[in-house]
PDB file of C-alpha atoms in Angstrom:
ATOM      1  CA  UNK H   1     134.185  92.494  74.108  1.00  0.00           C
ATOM      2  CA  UNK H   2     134.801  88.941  73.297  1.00  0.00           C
ATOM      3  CA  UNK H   3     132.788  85.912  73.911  1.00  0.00           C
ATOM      4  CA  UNK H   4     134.964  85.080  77.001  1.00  0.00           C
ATOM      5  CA  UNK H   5     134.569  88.272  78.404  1.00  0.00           C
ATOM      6  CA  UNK H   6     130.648  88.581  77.711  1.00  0.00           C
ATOM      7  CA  UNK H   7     130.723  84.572  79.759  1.00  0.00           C
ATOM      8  CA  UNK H   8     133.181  86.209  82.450  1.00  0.00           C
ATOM      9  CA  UNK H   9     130.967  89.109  82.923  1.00  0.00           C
ATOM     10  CA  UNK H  10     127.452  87.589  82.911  1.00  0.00           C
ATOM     11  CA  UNK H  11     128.856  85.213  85.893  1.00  0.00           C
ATOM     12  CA  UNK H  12     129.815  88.472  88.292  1.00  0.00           C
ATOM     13  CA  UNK H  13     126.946  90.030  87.674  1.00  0.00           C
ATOM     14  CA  UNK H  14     124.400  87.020  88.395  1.00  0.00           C
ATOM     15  CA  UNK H  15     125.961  86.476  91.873  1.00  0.00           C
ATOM     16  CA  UNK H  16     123.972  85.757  94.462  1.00  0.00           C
ATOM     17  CA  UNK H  17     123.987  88.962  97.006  1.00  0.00           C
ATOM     18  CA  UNK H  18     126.554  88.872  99.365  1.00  0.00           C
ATOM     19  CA  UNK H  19     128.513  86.046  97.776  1.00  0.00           C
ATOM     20  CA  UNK H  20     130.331  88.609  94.697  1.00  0.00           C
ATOM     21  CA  UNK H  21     133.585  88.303  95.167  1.00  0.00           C
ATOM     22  CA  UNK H  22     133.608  84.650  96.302  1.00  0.00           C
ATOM     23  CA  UNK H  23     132.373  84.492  92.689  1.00  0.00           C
ATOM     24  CA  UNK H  24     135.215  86.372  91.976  1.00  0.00           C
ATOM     25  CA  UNK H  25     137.369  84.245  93.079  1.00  0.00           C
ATOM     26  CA  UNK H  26     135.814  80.889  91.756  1.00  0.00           C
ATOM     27  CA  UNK H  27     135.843  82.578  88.029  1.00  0.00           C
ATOM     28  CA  UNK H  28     139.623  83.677  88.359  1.00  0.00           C
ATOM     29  CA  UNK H  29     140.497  79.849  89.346  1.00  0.00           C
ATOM     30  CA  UNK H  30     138.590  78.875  86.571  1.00  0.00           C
ATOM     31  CA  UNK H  31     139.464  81.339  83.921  1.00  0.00           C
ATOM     32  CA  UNK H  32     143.326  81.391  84.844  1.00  0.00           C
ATOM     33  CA  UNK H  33     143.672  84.838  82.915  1.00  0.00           C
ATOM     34  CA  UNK H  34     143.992  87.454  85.152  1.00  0.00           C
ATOM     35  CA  UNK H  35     144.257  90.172  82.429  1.00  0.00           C
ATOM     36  CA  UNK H  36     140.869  88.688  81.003  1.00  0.00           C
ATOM     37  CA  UNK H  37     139.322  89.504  84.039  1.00  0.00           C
ATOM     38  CA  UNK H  38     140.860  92.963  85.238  1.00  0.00           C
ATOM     39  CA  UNK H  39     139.647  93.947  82.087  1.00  0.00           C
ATOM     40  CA  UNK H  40     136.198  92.945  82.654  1.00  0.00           C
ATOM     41  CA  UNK H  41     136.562  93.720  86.366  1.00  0.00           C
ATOM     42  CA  UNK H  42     135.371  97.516  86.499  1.00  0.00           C
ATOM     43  CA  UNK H  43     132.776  97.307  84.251  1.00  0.00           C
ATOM     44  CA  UNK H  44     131.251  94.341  85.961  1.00  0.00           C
ATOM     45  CA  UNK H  45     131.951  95.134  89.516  1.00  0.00           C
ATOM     46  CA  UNK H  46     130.101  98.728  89.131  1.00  0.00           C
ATOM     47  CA  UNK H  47     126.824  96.868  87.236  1.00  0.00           C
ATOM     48  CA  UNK H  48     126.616  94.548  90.041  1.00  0.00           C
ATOM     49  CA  UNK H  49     126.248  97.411  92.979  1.00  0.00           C
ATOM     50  CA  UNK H  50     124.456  99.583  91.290  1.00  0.00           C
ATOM     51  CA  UNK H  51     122.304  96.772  90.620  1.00  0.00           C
ATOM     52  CA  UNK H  52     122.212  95.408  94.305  1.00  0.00           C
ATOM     53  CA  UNK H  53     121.599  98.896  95.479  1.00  0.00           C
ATOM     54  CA  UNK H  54     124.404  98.253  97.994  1.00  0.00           C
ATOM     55  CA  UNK H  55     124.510 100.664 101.551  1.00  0.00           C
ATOM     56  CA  UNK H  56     127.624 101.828 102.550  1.00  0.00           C
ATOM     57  CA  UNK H  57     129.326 103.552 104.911  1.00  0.00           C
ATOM     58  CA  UNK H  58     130.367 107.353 104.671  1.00  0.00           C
ATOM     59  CA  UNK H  59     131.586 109.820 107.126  1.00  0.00           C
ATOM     60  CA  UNK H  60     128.406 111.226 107.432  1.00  0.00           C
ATOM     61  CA  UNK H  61     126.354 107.788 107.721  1.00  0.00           C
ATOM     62  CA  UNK H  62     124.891 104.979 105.672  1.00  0.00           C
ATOM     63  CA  UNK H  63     123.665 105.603 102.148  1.00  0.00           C
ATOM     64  CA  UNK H  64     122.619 103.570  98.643  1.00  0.00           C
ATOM     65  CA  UNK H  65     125.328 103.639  95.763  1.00  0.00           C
ATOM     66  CA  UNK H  66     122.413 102.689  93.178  1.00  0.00           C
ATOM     67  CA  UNK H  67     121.780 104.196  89.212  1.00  0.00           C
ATOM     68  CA  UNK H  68     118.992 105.878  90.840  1.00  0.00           C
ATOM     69  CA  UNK H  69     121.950 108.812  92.095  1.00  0.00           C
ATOM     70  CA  UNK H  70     124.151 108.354  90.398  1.00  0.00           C
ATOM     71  CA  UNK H  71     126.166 112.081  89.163  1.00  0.00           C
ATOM     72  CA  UNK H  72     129.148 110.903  87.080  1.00  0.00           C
ATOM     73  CA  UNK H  73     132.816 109.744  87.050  1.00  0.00           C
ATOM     74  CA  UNK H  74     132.038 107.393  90.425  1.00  0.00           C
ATOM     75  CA  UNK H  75     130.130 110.232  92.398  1.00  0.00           C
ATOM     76  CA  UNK H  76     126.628 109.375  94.010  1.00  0.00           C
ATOM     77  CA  UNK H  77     124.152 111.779  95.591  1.00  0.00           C
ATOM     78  CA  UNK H  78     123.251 111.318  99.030  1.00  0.00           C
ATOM     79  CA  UNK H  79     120.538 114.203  99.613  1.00  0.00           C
ATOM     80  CA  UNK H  80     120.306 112.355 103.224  1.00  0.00           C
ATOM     81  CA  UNK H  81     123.302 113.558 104.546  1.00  0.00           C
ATOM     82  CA  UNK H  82     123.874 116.262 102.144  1.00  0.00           C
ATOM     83  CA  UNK H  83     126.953 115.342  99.994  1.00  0.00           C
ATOM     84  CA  UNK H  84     127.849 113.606  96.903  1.00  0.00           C
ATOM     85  CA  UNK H  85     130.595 110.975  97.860  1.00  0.00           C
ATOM     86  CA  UNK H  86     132.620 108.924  95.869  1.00  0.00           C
ATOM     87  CA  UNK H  87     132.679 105.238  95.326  1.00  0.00           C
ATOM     88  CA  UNK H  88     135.489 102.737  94.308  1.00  0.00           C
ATOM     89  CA  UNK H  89     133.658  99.998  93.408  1.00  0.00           C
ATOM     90  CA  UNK H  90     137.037  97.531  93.158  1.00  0.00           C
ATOM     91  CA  UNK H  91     137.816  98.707  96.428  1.00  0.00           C
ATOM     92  CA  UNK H  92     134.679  98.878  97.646  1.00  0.00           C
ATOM     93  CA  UNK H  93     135.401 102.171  99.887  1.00  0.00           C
ATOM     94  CA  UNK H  94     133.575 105.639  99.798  1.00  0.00           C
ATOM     95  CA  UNK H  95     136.713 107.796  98.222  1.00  0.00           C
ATOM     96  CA  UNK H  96     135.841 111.111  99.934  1.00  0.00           C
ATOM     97  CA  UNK H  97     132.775 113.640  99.655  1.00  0.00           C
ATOM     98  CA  UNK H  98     131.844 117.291  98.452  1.00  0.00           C
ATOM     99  CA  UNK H  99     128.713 119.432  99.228  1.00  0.00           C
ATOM    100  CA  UNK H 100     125.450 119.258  97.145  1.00  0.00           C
ATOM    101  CA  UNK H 101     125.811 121.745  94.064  1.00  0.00           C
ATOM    102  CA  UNK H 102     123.052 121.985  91.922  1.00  0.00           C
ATOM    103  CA  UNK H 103     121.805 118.177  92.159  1.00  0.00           C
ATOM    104  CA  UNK H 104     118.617 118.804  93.694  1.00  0.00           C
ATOM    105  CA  UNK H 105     115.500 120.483  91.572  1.00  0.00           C
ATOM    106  CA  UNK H 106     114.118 123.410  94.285  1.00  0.00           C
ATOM    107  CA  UNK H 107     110.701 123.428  93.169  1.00  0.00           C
ATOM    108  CA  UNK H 108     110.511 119.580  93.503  1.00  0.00           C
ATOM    109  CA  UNK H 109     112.178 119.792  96.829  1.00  0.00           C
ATOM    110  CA  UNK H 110     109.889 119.821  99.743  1.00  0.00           C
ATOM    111  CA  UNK H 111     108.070 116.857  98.058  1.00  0.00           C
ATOM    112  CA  UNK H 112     110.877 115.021  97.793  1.00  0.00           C
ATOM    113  CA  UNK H 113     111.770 116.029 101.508  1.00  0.00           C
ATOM    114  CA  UNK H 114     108.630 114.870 102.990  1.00  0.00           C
ATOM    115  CA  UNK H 115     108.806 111.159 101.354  1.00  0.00           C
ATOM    116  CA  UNK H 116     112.831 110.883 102.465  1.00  0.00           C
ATOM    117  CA  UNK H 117     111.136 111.432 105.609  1.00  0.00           C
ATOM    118  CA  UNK H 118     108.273 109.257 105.512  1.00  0.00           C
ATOM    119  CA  UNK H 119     110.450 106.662 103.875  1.00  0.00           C
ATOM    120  CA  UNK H 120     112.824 106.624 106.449  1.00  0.00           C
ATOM    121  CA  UNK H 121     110.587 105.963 109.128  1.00  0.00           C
ATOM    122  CA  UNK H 122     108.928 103.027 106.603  1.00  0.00           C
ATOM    123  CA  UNK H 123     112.462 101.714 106.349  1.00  0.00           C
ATOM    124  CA  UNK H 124     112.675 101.799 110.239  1.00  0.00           C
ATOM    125  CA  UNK H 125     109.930  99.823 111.071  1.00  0.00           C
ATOM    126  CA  UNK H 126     110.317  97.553 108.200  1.00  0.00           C
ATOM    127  CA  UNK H 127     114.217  97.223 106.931  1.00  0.00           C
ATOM    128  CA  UNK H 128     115.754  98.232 110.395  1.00  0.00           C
ATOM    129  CA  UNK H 129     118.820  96.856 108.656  1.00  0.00           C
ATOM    130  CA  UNK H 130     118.395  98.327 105.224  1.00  0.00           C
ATOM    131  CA  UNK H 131     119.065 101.857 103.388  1.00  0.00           C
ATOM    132  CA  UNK H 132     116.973 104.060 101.674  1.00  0.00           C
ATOM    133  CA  UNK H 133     117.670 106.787  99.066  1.00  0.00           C
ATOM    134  CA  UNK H 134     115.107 109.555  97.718  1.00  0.00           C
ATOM    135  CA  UNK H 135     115.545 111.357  94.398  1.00  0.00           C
ATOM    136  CA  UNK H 136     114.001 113.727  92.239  1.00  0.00           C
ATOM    137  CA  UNK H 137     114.100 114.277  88.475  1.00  0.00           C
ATOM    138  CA  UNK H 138     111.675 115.653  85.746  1.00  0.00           C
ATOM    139  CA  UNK H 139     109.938 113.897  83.053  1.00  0.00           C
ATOM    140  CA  UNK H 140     107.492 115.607  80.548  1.00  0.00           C
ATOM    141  CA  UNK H 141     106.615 118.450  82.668  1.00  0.00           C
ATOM    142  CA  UNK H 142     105.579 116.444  85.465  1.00  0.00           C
ATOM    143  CA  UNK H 143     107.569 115.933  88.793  1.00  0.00           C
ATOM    144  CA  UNK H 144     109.443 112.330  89.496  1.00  0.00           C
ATOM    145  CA  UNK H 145     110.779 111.377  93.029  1.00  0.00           C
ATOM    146  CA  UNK H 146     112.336 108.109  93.595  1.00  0.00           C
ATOM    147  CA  UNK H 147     112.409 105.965  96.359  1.00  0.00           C
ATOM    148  CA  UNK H 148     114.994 103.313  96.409  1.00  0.00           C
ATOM    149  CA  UNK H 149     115.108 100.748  99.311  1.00  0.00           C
ATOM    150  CA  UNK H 150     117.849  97.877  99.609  1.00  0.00           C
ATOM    151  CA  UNK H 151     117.745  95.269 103.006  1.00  0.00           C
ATOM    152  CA  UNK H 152     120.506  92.522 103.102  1.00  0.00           C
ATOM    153  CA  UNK H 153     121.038  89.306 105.580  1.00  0.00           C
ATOM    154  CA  UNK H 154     123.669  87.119 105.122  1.00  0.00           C
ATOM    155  CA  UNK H 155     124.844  84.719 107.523  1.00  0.00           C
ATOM    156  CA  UNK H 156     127.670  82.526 105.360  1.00  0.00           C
ATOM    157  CA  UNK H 157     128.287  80.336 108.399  1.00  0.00           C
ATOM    158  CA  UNK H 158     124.338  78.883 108.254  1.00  0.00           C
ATOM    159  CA  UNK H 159     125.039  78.575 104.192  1.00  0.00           C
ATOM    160  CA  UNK H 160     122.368  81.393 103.160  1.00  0.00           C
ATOM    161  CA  UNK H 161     121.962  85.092 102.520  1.00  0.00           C
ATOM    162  CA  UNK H 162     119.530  87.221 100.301  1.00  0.00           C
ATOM    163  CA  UNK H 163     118.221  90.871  99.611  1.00  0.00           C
ATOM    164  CA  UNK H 164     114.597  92.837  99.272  1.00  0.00           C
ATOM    165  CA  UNK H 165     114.836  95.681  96.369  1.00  0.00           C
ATOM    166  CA  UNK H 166     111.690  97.975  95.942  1.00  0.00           C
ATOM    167  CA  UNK H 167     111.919 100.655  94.205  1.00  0.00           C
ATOM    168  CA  UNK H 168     109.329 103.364  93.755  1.00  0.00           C
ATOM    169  CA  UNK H 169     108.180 105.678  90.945  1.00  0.00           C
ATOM    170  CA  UNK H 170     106.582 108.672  91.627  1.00  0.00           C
ATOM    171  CA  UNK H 171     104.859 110.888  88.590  1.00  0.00           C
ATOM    172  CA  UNK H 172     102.808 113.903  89.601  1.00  0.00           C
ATOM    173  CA  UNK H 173     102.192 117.225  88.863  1.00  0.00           C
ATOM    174  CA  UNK H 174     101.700 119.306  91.759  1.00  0.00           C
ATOM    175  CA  UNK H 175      98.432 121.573  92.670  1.00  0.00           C
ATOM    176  CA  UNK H 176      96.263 119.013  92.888  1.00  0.00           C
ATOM    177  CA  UNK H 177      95.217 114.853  90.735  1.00  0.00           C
ATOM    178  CA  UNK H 178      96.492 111.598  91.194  1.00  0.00           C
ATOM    179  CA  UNK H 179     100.360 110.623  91.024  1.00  0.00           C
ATOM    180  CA  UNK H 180     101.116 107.512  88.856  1.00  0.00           C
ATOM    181  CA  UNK H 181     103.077 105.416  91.779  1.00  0.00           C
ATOM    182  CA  UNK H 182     104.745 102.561  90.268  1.00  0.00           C
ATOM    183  CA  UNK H 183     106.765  99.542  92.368  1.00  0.00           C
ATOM    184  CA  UNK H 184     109.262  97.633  91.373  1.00  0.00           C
ATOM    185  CA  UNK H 185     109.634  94.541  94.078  1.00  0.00           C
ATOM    186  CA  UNK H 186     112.717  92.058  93.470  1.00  0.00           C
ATOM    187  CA  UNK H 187     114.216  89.505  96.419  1.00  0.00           C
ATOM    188  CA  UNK H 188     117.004  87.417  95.784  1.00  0.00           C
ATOM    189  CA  UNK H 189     117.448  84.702  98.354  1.00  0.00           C
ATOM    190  CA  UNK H 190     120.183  81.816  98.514  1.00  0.00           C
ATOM    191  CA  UNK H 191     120.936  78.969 100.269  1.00  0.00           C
ATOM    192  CA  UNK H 192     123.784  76.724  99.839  1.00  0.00           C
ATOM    193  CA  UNK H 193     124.185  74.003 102.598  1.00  0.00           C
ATOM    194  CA  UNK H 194     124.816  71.036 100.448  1.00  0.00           C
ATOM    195  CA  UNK H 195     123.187  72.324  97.493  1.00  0.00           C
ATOM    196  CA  UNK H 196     122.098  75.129  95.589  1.00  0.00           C
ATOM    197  CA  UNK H 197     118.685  76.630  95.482  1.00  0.00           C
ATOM    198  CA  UNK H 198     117.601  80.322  94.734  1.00  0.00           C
ATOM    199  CA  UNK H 199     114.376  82.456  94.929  1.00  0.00           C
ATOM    200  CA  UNK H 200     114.561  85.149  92.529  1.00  0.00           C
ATOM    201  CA  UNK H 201     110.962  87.133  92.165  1.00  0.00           C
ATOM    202  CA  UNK H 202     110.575  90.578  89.918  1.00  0.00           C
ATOM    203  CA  UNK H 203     107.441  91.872  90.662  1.00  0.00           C
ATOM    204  CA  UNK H 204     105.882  95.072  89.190  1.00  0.00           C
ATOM    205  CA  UNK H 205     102.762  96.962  91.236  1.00  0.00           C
ATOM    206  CA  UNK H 206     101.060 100.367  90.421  1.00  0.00           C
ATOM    207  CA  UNK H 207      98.843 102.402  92.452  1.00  0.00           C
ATOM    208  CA  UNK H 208      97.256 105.907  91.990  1.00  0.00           C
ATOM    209  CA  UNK H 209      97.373 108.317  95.306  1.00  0.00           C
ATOM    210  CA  UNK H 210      95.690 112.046  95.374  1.00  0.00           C
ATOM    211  CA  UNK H 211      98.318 114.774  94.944  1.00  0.00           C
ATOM    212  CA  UNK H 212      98.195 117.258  98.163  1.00  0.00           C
ATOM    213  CA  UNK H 213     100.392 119.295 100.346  1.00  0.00           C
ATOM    214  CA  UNK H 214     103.870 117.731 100.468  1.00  0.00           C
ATOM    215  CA  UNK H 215     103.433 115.821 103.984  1.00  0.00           C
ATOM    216  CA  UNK H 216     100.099 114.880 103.390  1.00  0.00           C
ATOM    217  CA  UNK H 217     101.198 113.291 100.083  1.00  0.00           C
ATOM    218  CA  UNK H 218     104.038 111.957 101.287  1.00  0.00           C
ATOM    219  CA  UNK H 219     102.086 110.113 104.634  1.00  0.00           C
ATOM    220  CA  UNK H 220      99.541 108.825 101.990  1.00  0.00           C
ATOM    221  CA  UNK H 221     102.163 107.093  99.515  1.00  0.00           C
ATOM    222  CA  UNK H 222     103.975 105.572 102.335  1.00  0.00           C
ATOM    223  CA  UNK H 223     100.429 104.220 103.549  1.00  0.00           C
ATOM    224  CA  UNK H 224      99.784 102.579 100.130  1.00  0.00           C
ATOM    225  CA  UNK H 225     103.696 101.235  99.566  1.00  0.00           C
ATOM    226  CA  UNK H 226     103.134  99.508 103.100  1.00  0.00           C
ATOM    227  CA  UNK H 227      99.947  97.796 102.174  1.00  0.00           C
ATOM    228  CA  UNK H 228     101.384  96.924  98.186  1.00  0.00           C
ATOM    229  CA  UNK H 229     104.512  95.585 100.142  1.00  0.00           C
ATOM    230  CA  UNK H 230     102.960  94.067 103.136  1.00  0.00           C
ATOM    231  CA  UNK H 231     100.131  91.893 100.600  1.00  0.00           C
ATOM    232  CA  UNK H 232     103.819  90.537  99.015  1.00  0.00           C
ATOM    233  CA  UNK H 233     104.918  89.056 101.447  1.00  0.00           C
ATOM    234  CA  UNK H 234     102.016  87.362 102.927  1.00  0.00           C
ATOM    235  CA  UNK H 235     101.578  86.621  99.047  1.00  0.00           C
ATOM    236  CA  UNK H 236     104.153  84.958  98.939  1.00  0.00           C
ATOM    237  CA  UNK H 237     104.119  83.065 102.434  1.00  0.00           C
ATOM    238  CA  UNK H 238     100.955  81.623 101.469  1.00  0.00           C
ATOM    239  CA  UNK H 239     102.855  80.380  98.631  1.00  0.00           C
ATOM    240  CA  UNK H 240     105.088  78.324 100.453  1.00  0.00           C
ATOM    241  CA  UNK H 241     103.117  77.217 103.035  1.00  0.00           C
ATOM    242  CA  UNK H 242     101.399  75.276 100.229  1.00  0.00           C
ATOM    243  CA  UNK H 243     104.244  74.465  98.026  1.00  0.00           C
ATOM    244  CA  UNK H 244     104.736  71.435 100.230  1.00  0.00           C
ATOM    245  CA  UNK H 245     101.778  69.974  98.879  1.00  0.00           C
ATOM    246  CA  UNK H 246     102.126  71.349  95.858  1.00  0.00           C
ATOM    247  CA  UNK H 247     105.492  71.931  93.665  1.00  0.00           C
ATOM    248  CA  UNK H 248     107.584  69.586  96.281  1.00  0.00           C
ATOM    249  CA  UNK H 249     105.596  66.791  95.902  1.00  0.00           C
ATOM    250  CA  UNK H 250     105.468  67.016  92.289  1.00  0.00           C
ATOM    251  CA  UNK H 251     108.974  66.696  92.538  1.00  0.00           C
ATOM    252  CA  UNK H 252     109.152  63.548  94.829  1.00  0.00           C
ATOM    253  CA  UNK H 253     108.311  59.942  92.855  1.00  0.00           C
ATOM    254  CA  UNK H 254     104.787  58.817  93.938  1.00  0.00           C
ATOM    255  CA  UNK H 255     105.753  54.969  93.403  1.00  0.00           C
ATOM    256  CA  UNK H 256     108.959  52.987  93.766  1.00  0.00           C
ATOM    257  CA  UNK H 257     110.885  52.348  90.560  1.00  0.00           C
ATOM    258  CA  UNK H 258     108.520  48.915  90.199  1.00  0.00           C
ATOM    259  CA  UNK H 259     105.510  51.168  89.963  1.00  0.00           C
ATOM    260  CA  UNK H 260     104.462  49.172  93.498  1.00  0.00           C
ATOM    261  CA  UNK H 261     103.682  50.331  96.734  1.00  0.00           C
ATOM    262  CA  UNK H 262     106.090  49.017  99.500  1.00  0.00           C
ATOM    263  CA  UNK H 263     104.225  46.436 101.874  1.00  0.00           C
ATOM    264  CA  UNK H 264     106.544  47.311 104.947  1.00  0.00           C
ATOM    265  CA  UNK H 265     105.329  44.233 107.078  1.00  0.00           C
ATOM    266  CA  UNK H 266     106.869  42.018 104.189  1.00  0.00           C
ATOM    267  CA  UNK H 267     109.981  44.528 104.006  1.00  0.00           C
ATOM    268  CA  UNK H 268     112.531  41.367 104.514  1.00  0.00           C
ATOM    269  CA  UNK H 269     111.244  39.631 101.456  1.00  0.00           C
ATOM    270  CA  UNK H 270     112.745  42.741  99.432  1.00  0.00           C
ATOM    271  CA  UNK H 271     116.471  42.257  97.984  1.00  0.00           C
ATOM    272  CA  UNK H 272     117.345  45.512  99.679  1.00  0.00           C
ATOM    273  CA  UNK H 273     115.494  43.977 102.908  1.00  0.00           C
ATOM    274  CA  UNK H 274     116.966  40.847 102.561  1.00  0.00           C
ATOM    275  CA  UNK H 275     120.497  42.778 102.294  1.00  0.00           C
ATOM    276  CA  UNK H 276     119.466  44.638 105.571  1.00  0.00           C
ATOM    277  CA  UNK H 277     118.639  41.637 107.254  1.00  0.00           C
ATOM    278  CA  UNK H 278     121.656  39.837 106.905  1.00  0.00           C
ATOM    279  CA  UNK H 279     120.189  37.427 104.446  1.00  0.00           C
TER     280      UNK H 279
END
């Protein structure tokens, strides 16, 4: 790939959520190559949504299309609804669906049934307009469920949109310990009325819960991803609640450009004043 394609590329993928193919269409104006960019276009079109964790829409209802279940040749795994559907991520359309083969481990199963469970009720309360995916996998003997959760608003007439990715780790070994649970918190947030400003955050947590039956366990990781999540974003409320009197004044000047405060009472005997008043 050449240096014009690497450019074209990184710009798709950075784009804010929600705004991608305006993006698109701002780097085809630029670039004035279309055959540059269709052959960048399915490469960088599938990082981006698997990267967003994007929900769509499938005959059976709403799932993720993330790297988290993802099969092969444009097929995700949506234990959910029990399929694997396909994805065209030019398109952006679910391209039909087949029954779950041999996707899903049986011994990891009911664990990985109880937190789809318990994470869709989280996802509920919290991300009523969100989606959530559960997966399992193994890793050096020990048992690995998944939990990815994506929540968009974007509201291009008010000039802003974002997204909230978590996405949790489970390691265990069932029978009895502690599982390793590991978060991964990212929001991307943009607004755009007559500027440009971005919150990007990539936060990592890691708890440690007691491994028991399947809904127990489940019930108990769900209590500690609430708290982890719920301590963010007052976290980070605090944060801006300050930031007024913090980072934003930092940015303001304290003094005028004469390094003298304005006496407004005399406020006519400045030029601009003077220019105000007529004189």
């Amino acid at each position: 790939m050449g240096d014009a394609a690497v450019i074209v590329s990184e710009f798709l993928r950075d784009a804010p959520s929600g705004e991608f193919m305006e993006v698109v269409t701002d780097v085809r104006t630029l670039l004035g190559n279309d055959d540059l960019l269709n052959s960048v276009a399915p490469q960088s079109f599938r990082e981006y949504n698997l990267d967003q964790m994007i929900v769509v829409d499938t005959p059976k209802g709403k799932a993720l299309v993330s790297k988290f279940n993802e099969v092969a040749g444009g097929e995700y795994l949506d234990p959910a609804n029990g399929q694997v559907f396909g994805f065209d991520h030019i398109k952006g359309t679910v391209s039909g669906s087949r029954a779950i083969g041999g996707e899903l481990d049986g011994e990891i199963e009911p664990f990985r049934k109880a937190l789809e469970g318990a994470a869709q009720a989280y996802r509920d309360e919290h991300y009523p307009n969100g989606g959530v995916g559960v997966f399992s996998s193994r890793e050096g003997g020990q048992f690995v469920v998944t939990v990815a959760l994506s929540s968009a608003l974007f509201n291009p007439k008010n000039f802003w949109g974002g997204r909230w990715r978590s996405v949790w780790t489970i390691k265990f070994k069932p029978g009895g310990g502690n599982a390793d649970v590991k978060g991964n918190l990212r929001i991307q947030v943009h607004y755009y009325e007559e500027g440009n400003v971005q919150l990007n955050t990539n936060t990592e947590k890691s708890k440690q819960v007691p491994v028991t039956d399947a809904a127990s366990f489940a019930q108990a990781v769900f209590k500690t991803i609430a708290a982890v999540e719920n301590d963010f974003h007052a976290a980070l409320d605090k944060s801006y609640g300050t930031m007024g009197n913090t980072t934003f004044k930092a940015l303001r000047r304290a003094l005028p450009i004469t390094r003298k405060k304005i006496e407004w009472d005399k406020i006519t005997q400045y030029k601009i004043g003077g220019d105000l008043g007529g004189k």
